[in-house]
Amino acid sequence: MKTLRLAGLTLLLALSTTAHAEQNNTWYAGTTHQGVVLTQGLAWHCSGGACVLRGPYGNGLNMQVCKELSRKVGGLDYYYNDTGMVWSETENRALLAQCNSR
């Protein structure tokens, strides 16, 4: 019985780890730039109102990626993701300013 419980727990842990590892998130960056921009090997798709990146790259906002994207597109109005992290003029203004600094 203990072996069966242990096997069940192991399977549950494996499934939850796999599901978590495959989770894709979406990042948005405000800019008027159009086209594809590469930052740190990531392809941002920019539509003239925002650049969008989707993939299994974690849950946070990355300052190096933000700075490189900002430098390549001429500054960002905001930078956020679908997990609730936001850098904008109204939320975390200092981080957005750091992102846009040269």
PDB file of C-alpha atoms in Angstrom:
ATOM      1  CA  MET A   1       0.000   0.000   0.000  1.00  0.00           C
ATOM      2  CA  LYS A   2       2.839   2.397   0.862  1.00  0.00           C
ATOM      3  CA  THR A   3       4.499   1.576  -2.470  1.00  0.00           C
ATOM      4  CA  LEU A   4       1.278   2.406  -4.318  1.00  0.00           C
ATOM      5  CA  ARG A   5       0.965   5.753  -2.499  1.00  0.00           C
ATOM      6  CA  LEU A   6       4.591   6.569  -3.198  1.00  0.00           C
ATOM      7  CA  ALA A   7       4.139   5.720  -6.886  1.00  0.00           C
ATOM      8  CA  GLY A   8       1.033   7.917  -7.025  1.00  0.00           C
ATOM      9  CA  LEU A   9       2.819  10.838  -5.379  1.00  0.00           C
ATOM     10  CA  THR A  10       5.788  10.428  -7.707  1.00  0.00           C
ATOM     11  CA  LEU A  11       3.489  10.478 -10.752  1.00  0.00           C
ATOM     12  CA  LEU A  12       1.626  13.531  -9.451  1.00  0.00           C
ATOM     13  CA  LEU A  13       4.892  15.368  -8.848  1.00  0.00           C
ATOM     14  CA  ALA A  14       6.183  14.460 -12.312  1.00  0.00           C
ATOM     15  CA  LEU A  15       2.990  15.672 -13.981  1.00  0.00           C
ATOM     16  CA  SER A  16       2.923  18.961 -12.076  1.00  0.00           C
ATOM     17  CA  THR A  17       6.609  19.597 -12.828  1.00  0.00           C
ATOM     18  CA  THR A  18       6.071  18.877 -16.522  1.00  0.00           C
ATOM     19  CA  ALA A  19       3.037  21.144 -16.691  1.00  0.00           C
ATOM     20  CA  HIS A  20       4.917  23.945 -14.967  1.00  0.00           C
ATOM     21  CA  ALA A  21       7.980  23.589 -17.187  1.00  0.00           C
ATOM     22  CA  GLU A  22       5.882  23.863 -20.349  1.00  0.00           C
ATOM     23  CA  GLN A  23       3.918  26.948 -19.234  1.00  0.00           C
ATOM     24  CA  ASN A  24       4.120  29.733 -21.779  1.00  0.00           C
ATOM     25  CA  ASN A  25       3.762  33.336 -20.710  1.00  0.00           C
ATOM     26  CA  THR A  26       3.334  36.493 -22.766  1.00  0.00           C
ATOM     27  CA  TRP A  27       5.302  39.736 -22.439  1.00  0.00           C
ATOM     28  CA  TYR A  28       4.268  43.121 -23.874  1.00  0.00           C
ATOM     29  CA  ALA A  29       6.366  46.215 -24.511  1.00  0.00           C
ATOM     30  CA  GLY A  30       4.878  49.531 -25.616  1.00  0.00           C
ATOM     31  CA  THR A  31       6.514  50.983 -28.732  1.00  0.00           C
ATOM     32  CA  THR A  32       5.583  52.206 -32.213  1.00  0.00           C
ATOM     33  CA  HIS A  33       8.259  49.993 -33.780  1.00  0.00           C
ATOM     34  CA  GLN A  34       7.184  47.486 -36.429  1.00  0.00           C
ATOM     35  CA  GLY A  35       8.859  44.202 -37.294  1.00  0.00           C
ATOM     36  CA  VAL A  36      10.743  41.440 -35.497  1.00  0.00           C
ATOM     37  CA  VAL A  37      13.364  42.444 -32.918  1.00  0.00           C
ATOM     38  CA  LEU A  38      15.850  39.961 -31.439  1.00  0.00           C
ATOM     39  CA  THR A  39      16.959  40.386 -27.815  1.00  0.00           C
ATOM     40  CA  GLN A  40      19.077  37.819 -25.987  1.00  0.00           C
ATOM     41  CA  GLY A  41      18.064  35.319 -28.678  1.00  0.00           C
ATOM     42  CA  LEU A  42      14.333  36.009 -28.190  1.00  0.00           C
ATOM     43  CA  ALA A  43      12.138  37.159 -31.103  1.00  0.00           C
ATOM     44  CA  TRP A  44       9.758  40.014 -30.233  1.00  0.00           C
ATOM     45  CA  HIS A  45       6.980  40.628 -32.776  1.00  0.00           C
ATOM     46  CA  CYS A  46       6.223  44.353 -32.968  1.00  0.00           C
ATOM     47  CA  SER A  47       3.016  45.627 -34.558  1.00  0.00           C
ATOM     48  CA  GLY A  48       3.387  49.397 -34.318  1.00  0.00           C
ATOM     49  CA  GLY A  49       1.656  49.614 -30.938  1.00  0.00           C
ATOM     50  CA  ALA A  50       3.334  46.895 -28.924  1.00  0.00           C
ATOM     51  CA  CYS A  51       5.984  44.220 -29.137  1.00  0.00           C
ATOM     52  CA  VAL A  52       4.883  40.761 -27.991  1.00  0.00           C
ATOM     53  CA  LEU A  53       6.942  37.768 -26.875  1.00  0.00           C
ATOM     54  CA  ARG A  54       5.467  34.357 -25.984  1.00  0.00           C
ATOM     55  CA  GLY A  55       7.261  31.385 -24.514  1.00  0.00           C
ATOM     56  CA  PRO A  56       8.386  29.345 -21.498  1.00  0.00           C
ATOM     57  CA  TYR A  57      10.802  31.991 -20.206  1.00  0.00           C
ATOM     58  CA  GLY A  58       9.724  32.231 -16.561  1.00  0.00           C
ATOM     59  CA  ASN A  59       7.371  34.585 -14.763  1.00  0.00           C
ATOM     60  CA  GLY A  60       9.417  37.728 -14.223  1.00  0.00           C
ATOM     61  CA  LEU A  61      10.528  40.788 -16.128  1.00  0.00           C
ATOM     62  CA  ASN A  62      14.171  40.819 -17.189  1.00  0.00           C
ATOM     63  CA  MET A  63      16.048  44.132 -17.050  1.00  0.00           C
ATOM     64  CA  GLN A  64      18.689  43.083 -19.598  1.00  0.00           C
ATOM     65  CA  VAL A  65      16.050  42.059 -22.136  1.00  0.00           C
ATOM     66  CA  CYS A  66      14.079  45.249 -21.456  1.00  0.00           C
ATOM     67  CA  LYS A  67      17.154  47.469 -21.915  1.00  0.00           C
ATOM     68  CA  GLU A  68      18.184  45.746 -25.141  1.00  0.00           C
ATOM     69  CA  LEU A  69      14.662  45.955 -26.578  1.00  0.00           C
ATOM     70  CA  SER A  70      14.380  49.602 -25.519  1.00  0.00           C
ATOM     71  CA  ARG A  71      17.709  50.427 -27.157  1.00  0.00           C
ATOM     72  CA  LYS A  72      16.709  48.707 -30.399  1.00  0.00           C
ATOM     73  CA  VAL A  73      13.237  50.280 -30.714  1.00  0.00           C
ATOM     74  CA  GLY A  74      13.933  53.746 -29.300  1.00  0.00           C
ATOM     75  CA  GLY A  75      12.388  53.464 -25.827  1.00  0.00           C
ATOM     76  CA  LEU A  76       9.424  51.724 -24.237  1.00  0.00           C
ATOM     77  CA  ASP A  77       6.199  53.180 -22.844  1.00  0.00           C
ATOM     78  CA  TYR A  78       5.586  50.083 -20.709  1.00  0.00           C
ATOM     79  CA  TYR A  79       6.845  46.539 -20.136  1.00  0.00           C
ATOM     80  CA  TYR A  80       4.623  43.868 -18.561  1.00  0.00           C
ATOM     81  CA  ASN A  81       3.647  40.219 -18.697  1.00  0.00           C
ATOM     82  CA  ASP A  82       0.534  38.124 -18.217  1.00  0.00           C
ATOM     83  CA  THR A  83       1.599  37.032 -14.719  1.00  0.00           C
ATOM     84  CA  GLY A  84       0.941  40.543 -13.380  1.00  0.00           C
ATOM     85  CA  MET A  85       4.430  42.068 -13.393  1.00  0.00           C
ATOM     86  CA  VAL A  86       4.301  45.683 -14.674  1.00  0.00           C
ATOM     87  CA  TRP A  87       6.795  48.480 -15.367  1.00  0.00           C
ATOM     88  CA  SER A  88       5.014  51.635 -16.535  1.00  0.00           C
ATOM     89  CA  GLU A  89       4.643  55.333 -15.790  1.00  0.00           C
ATOM     90  CA  THR A  90       2.087  54.461 -13.094  1.00  0.00           C
ATOM     91  CA  GLU A  91       3.581  51.229 -11.715  1.00  0.00           C
ATOM     92  CA  ASN A  92       7.277  50.768 -10.977  1.00  0.00           C
ATOM     93  CA  ARG A  93       8.244  53.963 -12.814  1.00  0.00           C
ATOM     94  CA  ALA A  94      11.874  53.752 -11.638  1.00  0.00           C
ATOM     95  CA  LEU A  95      12.280  50.300 -13.204  1.00  0.00           C
ATOM     96  CA  LEU A  96      10.873  51.521 -16.531  1.00  0.00           C
ATOM     97  CA  ALA A  97      13.238  54.518 -16.388  1.00  0.00           C
ATOM     98  CA  GLN A  98      16.162  52.171 -15.719  1.00  0.00           C
ATOM     99  CA  CYS A  99      15.068  50.006 -18.648  1.00  0.00           C
ATOM    100  CA  ASN A 100      15.001  53.039 -20.956  1.00  0.00           C
ATOM    101  CA  SER A 101      18.303  54.504 -19.729  1.00  0.00           C
ATOM    102  CA  ARG A 102      21.198  54.389 -22.165  1.00  0.00           C
TER     103      ARG A 102
END
